[in-house]
Amino acid sequence: MAAAISALHQAMTNLENAVEMRLDVDRVKVDIELEVRRVHADRARLAQELDQSQFRANRLEEVNREVSRRLVTAMETIRAVLDR
């Protein structure tokens, strides 16, 4: 009878240890899932910021070309006036 009680006690201890290990694994899994969600959210935010930066850079290039074109026109006009 004592051997059966001892075996039952050992089985209960093993079960408690297994449950505790499973709970630890589940907690780690939840932490990892939360971190993955944060990483995806950061990635989406960074992608949006990159798109906005690229749009601004393209717009600045367009404005720069327009300013250069106008400067050339102004210089040609000034040269034409001075050559008269």
N, CA, C and O atoms as a DFTB+ gen file, in Angstrom:
336 C
 N C O
     1  1       0.822      -1.202       0.000
     2  2       0.000       0.000       0.000
     3  2       0.856       1.252       0.000
     4  3       0.543       2.213      -0.703
     5  1       1.938       1.259       0.783
     6  2       2.833       2.411       0.865
     7  2       3.503       2.641      -0.483
     8  3       3.721       3.784      -0.885
     9  1       3.832       1.549      -1.187
    10  2       4.462       1.688      -2.505
    11  2       3.497       2.322      -3.487
    12  3       3.902       3.147      -4.307
    13  1       2.228       1.952      -3.418
    14  2       1.222       2.528      -4.309
    15  2       1.031       4.005      -4.018
    16  3       0.905       4.814      -4.938
    17  1       1.010       4.359      -2.742
    18  2       0.856       5.769      -2.353
    19  2       2.082       6.556      -2.804
    20  3       1.958       7.677      -3.296
    21  1       3.263       5.969      -2.636
    22  2       4.489       6.627      -3.065
    23  2       4.502       6.818      -4.585
    24  3       4.891       7.871      -5.088
    25  1       4.067       5.774      -5.306
    26  2       4.008       5.878      -6.764
    27  2       2.995       6.926      -7.189
    28  3       3.243       7.685      -8.126
    29  1       1.843       6.975      -6.501
    30  2       0.819       7.981      -6.805
    31  2       1.357       9.375      -6.519
    32  3       1.154      10.307      -7.297
    33  1       2.055       9.503      -5.377
    34  2       2.636      10.798      -5.017
    35  2       3.650      11.224      -6.086
    36  3       3.658      12.381      -6.505
    37  1       4.502      10.293      -6.526
    38  2       5.490      10.603      -7.561
    39  2       4.808      10.972      -8.885
    40  3       5.243      11.889      -9.582
    41  1       3.746      10.253      -9.217
    42  2       3.001      10.551     -10.439
    43  2       2.377      11.933     -10.360
    44  3       2.384      12.670     -11.346
    45  1       1.847      12.291      -9.219
    46  2       1.239      13.623      -9.031
    47  2       2.317      14.713      -9.145
    48  3       2.096      15.752      -9.768
    49  1       3.470      14.463      -8.543
    50  2       4.575      15.416      -8.639
    51  2       5.001      15.595     -10.088
    52  3       5.206      16.716     -10.554
    53  1       5.132      14.467     -10.803
    54  2       5.500      14.534     -12.218
    55  2       4.459      15.293     -13.028
    56  3       4.803      16.086     -13.904
    57  1       3.188      15.049     -12.733
    58  2       2.106      15.746     -13.431
    59  2       2.162      17.246     -13.147
    60  3       2.026      18.054     -14.066
    61  1       2.361      17.621     -11.892
    62  2       2.468      19.040     -11.538
    63  2       3.643      19.691     -12.258
    64  3       3.533      20.811     -12.757
    65  1       4.771      18.980     -12.310
    66  2       5.947      19.515     -13.024
    67  2       5.659      19.687     -14.510
    68  3       6.042      20.684     -15.122
    69  1       4.974      18.691     -15.081
    70  2       4.643      18.761     -16.508
    71  2       3.691      19.921     -16.788
    72  3       3.847      20.635     -17.779
    73  1       2.703      20.104     -15.909
    74  2       1.752      21.211     -16.075
    75  2       2.485      22.541     -15.957
    76  3       2.246      23.453     -16.749
    77  1       3.375      22.658     -14.976
    78  2       4.129      23.905     -14.797
    79  2       5.015      24.190     -16.010
    80  3       5.109      25.332     -16.458
    81  1       5.659      23.160     -16.535
    82  2       6.475      23.337     -17.736
    83  2       5.619      23.770     -18.920
    84  3       6.030      24.624     -19.705
    85  1       4.446      23.190     -19.047
    86  2       3.538      23.550     -20.140
    87  2       3.086      25.000     -20.005
    88  3       3.026      25.733     -20.993
    89  1       2.770      25.409     -18.780
    90  2       2.368      26.795     -18.561
    91  2       3.512      27.752     -18.898
    92  3       3.282      28.818     -19.470
    93  1       4.740      27.375     -18.545
    94  2       5.895      28.203     -18.886
    95  2       6.041      28.317     -20.402
    96  3       6.283      29.405     -20.925
    97  1       5.895      27.201     -21.099
    98  2       5.989      27.206     -22.563
    99  2       4.895      28.078     -23.161
   100  3       5.138      28.839     -24.097
   101  1       3.691      27.963     -22.615
   102  2       2.579      28.787     -23.117
   103  2       2.849      30.275     -22.895
   104  3       2.552      31.099     -23.761
   105  1       3.419      30.621     -21.724
   106  2       3.734      32.036     -21.452
   107  2       4.784      32.544     -22.438
   108  3       4.672      33.654     -22.959
   109  1       5.791      31.731     -22.686
   110  2       6.830      32.120     -23.642
   111  2       6.219      32.271     -25.032
   112  3       6.548      33.206     -25.762
   113  1       5.332      31.352     -25.393
   114  2       4.684      31.419     -26.703
   115  2       3.880      32.712     -26.846
   116  3       3.926      33.362     -27.890
   117  1       3.151      33.080     -25.806
   118  2       2.365      34.318     -25.845
   119  2       3.301      35.518     -25.973
   120  3       3.034      36.437     -26.747
   121  1       4.404      35.509     -25.210
   122  2       5.365      36.609     -25.305
   123  2       5.931      36.724     -26.716
   124  3       6.071      37.825     -27.248
   125  1       6.253      35.588     -27.314
   126  2       6.801      35.588     -28.671
   127  2       5.761      36.103     -29.666
   128  3       6.086      36.893     -30.552
   129  1       4.519      35.659     -29.520
   130  2       3.464      36.123     -30.425
   131  2       3.264      37.626     -30.310
   132  3       3.065      38.307     -31.316
   133  1       3.315      38.151     -29.075
   134  2       3.178      39.595     -28.891
   135  2       4.347      40.337     -29.533
   136  3       4.157      41.381     -30.156
   137  1       5.540      39.802     -29.382
   138  2       6.713      40.433     -29.987
   139  2       6.616      40.406     -31.509
   140  3       6.976      41.382     -32.167
   141  1       6.138      39.310     -32.070
   142  2       5.971      39.209     -33.527
   143  2       4.960      40.243     -34.007
   144  3       5.161      40.875     -35.044
   145  1       3.877      40.418     -33.259
   146  2       2.881      41.435     -33.636
   147  2       3.497      42.827     -33.598
   148  3       3.258      43.644     -34.487
   149  1       4.304      43.096     -32.549
   150  2       4.959      44.407     -32.458
   151  2       5.913      44.617     -33.635
   152  3       5.970      45.703     -34.211
   153  1       6.650      43.581     -33.981
   154  2       7.585      43.687     -35.105
   155  2       6.820      43.956     -36.406
   156  3       7.236      44.784     -37.215
   157  1       5.705      43.255     -36.600
   158  2       4.910      43.484     -37.816
   159  2       4.341      44.897     -37.841
   160  3       4.316      45.542     -38.889
   161  1       3.886      45.376     -36.687
   162  2       3.353      46.739     -36.624
   163  2       4.463      47.749     -36.921
   164  3       4.244      48.714     -37.654
   165  1       5.653      47.530     -36.356
   166  2       6.788      48.420     -36.638
   167  2       7.147      48.382     -38.109
   168  3       7.422      49.418     -38.714
   169  1       7.147      47.188     -38.688
   170  2       7.481      47.041     -40.107
   171  2       6.485      47.802     -40.973
   172  3       6.870      48.488     -41.920
   173  1       5.206      47.678     -40.643
   174  2       4.179      48.383     -41.414
   175  2       4.349      49.895     -41.283
   176  3       4.222      50.629     -42.263
   177  1       4.638      50.355     -40.061
   178  2       4.838      51.789     -39.838
   179  2       6.066      52.278     -40.605
   180  3       6.027      53.327     -41.248
   181  1       7.150      51.514     -40.533
   182  2       8.369      51.910     -41.243
   183  2       8.166      51.897     -42.755
   184  3       8.685      52.764     -43.459
   185  1       7.420      50.926     -43.253
   186  2       7.140      50.877     -44.692
   187  2       6.350      52.105     -45.118
   188  3       6.611      52.684     -46.172
   189  1       5.387      52.499     -44.298
   190  2       4.594      53.687     -44.612
   191  2       5.473      54.939     -44.584
   192  3       5.368      55.796     -45.462
   193  1       6.344      55.040     -43.570
   194  2       7.239      56.190     -43.494
   195  2       8.192      56.219     -44.691
   196  3       8.492      57.284     -45.229
   197  1       8.659      55.054     -45.096
   198  2       9.543      54.992     -46.265
   199  2       8.805      55.452     -47.520
   200  3       9.342      56.219     -48.320
   201  1       7.581      54.981     -47.683
   202  2       6.789      55.416     -48.841
   203  2       6.612      56.931     -48.842
   204  3       6.744      57.577     -49.881
   205  1       6.312      57.493     -47.672
   206  2       6.134      58.940     -47.578
   207  2       7.434      59.675     -47.894
   208  3       7.426      60.701     -48.574
   209  1       8.550      59.144     -47.397
   210  2       9.848      59.765     -47.666
   211  2      10.192      59.696     -49.145
   212  3      10.710      60.655     -49.717
   213  1       9.902      58.564     -49.756
   214  2      10.161      58.433     -51.195
   215  2       9.294      59.398     -51.985
   216  3       9.756      59.991     -52.960
   217  1       8.042      59.560     -51.574
   218  2       7.157      60.503     -52.246
   219  2       7.720      61.919     -52.126
   220  3       7.765      62.665     -53.104
   221  1       8.154      62.283     -50.894
   222  2       8.723      63.626     -50.694
   223  2       9.992      63.808     -51.517
   224  3      10.202      64.867     -52.109
   225  1      10.835      62.788     -51.558
   226  2      12.078      62.879     -52.340
   227  2      11.765      63.067     -53.818
   228  3      12.403      63.876     -54.492
   229  1      10.785      62.323     -54.324
   230  2      10.391      62.473     -55.732
   231  2       9.840      63.869     -55.991
   232  3      10.138      64.484     -57.015
   233  1       9.042      64.359     -55.065
   234  2       8.470      65.698     -55.219
   235  2       9.574      66.754     -55.210
   236  3       9.542      67.697     -55.999
   237  1      10.551      66.592     -54.315
   238  2      11.668      67.535     -54.270
   239  2      12.472      67.500     -55.566
   240  3      12.928      68.539     -56.041
   241  1      12.645      66.328     -56.130
   242  2      13.341      66.224     -57.421
   243  2      12.590      66.987     -58.496
   244  3      13.194      67.699     -59.299
   245  1      11.265      66.838     -58.511
   246  2      10.451      67.549     -59.503
   247  2      10.579      69.056     -59.320
   248  3      10.753      69.796     -60.288
   249  1      10.492      69.499     -58.077
   250  2      10.598      70.933     -57.792
   251  2      11.987      71.439     -58.169
   252  3      12.128      72.529     -58.722
   253  1      13.005      70.645     -57.868
   254  2      14.372      71.033     -58.212
   255  2      14.531      71.191     -59.722
   256  3      15.153      72.148     -60.185
   257  1      13.972      70.260     -60.489
   258  2      14.051      70.369     -61.954
   259  2      13.330      71.622     -62.437
   260  3      13.815      72.316     -63.330
   261  1      12.185      71.908     -61.853
   262  2      11.424      73.092     -62.253
   263  2      12.187      74.371     -61.919
   264  3      12.221      75.304     -62.722
   265  1      12.798      74.415     -60.736
   266  2      13.588      75.594     -60.348
   267  2      14.775      75.755     -61.294
   268  3      15.079      76.864     -61.733
   269  1      15.438      74.654     -61.606
   270  2      16.576      74.716     -62.538
   271  2      16.127      75.219     -63.899
   272  3      16.803      76.048     -64.508
   273  1      15.004      74.731     -64.378
   274  2      14.483      75.167     -65.668
   275  2      14.198      76.663     -65.646
   276  3      14.533      77.374     -66.593
   277  1      13.586      77.139     -64.576
   278  2      13.255      78.557     -64.473
   279  2      14.518      79.414     -64.372
   280  3      14.574      80.512     -64.927
   281  1      15.538      78.906     -63.658
   282  2      16.791      79.655     -63.566
   283  2      17.454      79.783     -64.933
   284  3      17.963      80.845     -65.291
   285  1      17.442      78.693     -65.688
   286  2      18.016      78.737     -67.035
   287  2      17.261      79.751     -67.886
   288  3      17.875      80.543     -68.601
   289  1      15.941      79.731     -67.812
   290  2      15.130      80.680     -68.571
   291  2      15.454      82.113     -68.153
   292  3      15.600      83.000     -68.994
   293  1      15.563      82.326     -66.833
   294  2      15.869      83.677     -66.330
   295  2      17.253      84.119     -66.795
   296  3      17.431      85.268     -67.198
   297  1      18.233      83.219     -66.743
   298  2      19.586      83.577     -67.187
   299  2      19.595      83.891     -68.676
   300  3      20.268      84.828     -69.106
   301  1      18.867      83.130     -69.457
   302  2      18.809      83.390     -70.900
   303  2      18.147      84.726     -71.174
   304  3      18.564      85.469     -72.063
   305  1      17.124      85.022     -70.411
   306  2      16.442      86.318     -70.574
   307  2      17.372      87.455     -70.222
   308  3      17.435      88.456     -70.936
   309  1      18.097      87.308     -69.120
   310  2      19.034      88.367     -68.698
   311  2      20.127      88.532     -69.762
   312  3      20.473      89.661     -70.109
   313  1      20.672      87.436     -70.280
   314  2      21.699      87.523     -71.331
   315  2      21.147      88.235     -72.575
   316  3      21.821      89.065     -73.184
   317  1      19.926      87.894     -72.926
   318  2      19.305      88.531     -74.115
   319  2      19.153      90.010     -73.893
   320  3      19.381      90.794     -74.815
   321  1      18.772      90.421     -72.693
   322  2      18.599      91.853     -72.389
   323  2      19.957      92.550     -72.413
   324  3      20.088      93.658     -72.932
   325  1      20.972      91.884     -71.841
   326  2      22.306      92.498     -71.782
   327  2      22.952      92.574     -73.158
   328  3      23.748      93.479     -73.413
   329  1      22.634      91.660     -74.034
   330  2      23.223      91.644     -75.385
   331  2      22.619      92.703     -76.302
   332  3      23.175      92.943     -77.374
   333  1      21.547      93.326     -75.951
   334  2      20.916      94.313     -76.815
   335  2      21.689      95.557     -76.919
   336  3      21.277      96.484     -77.617
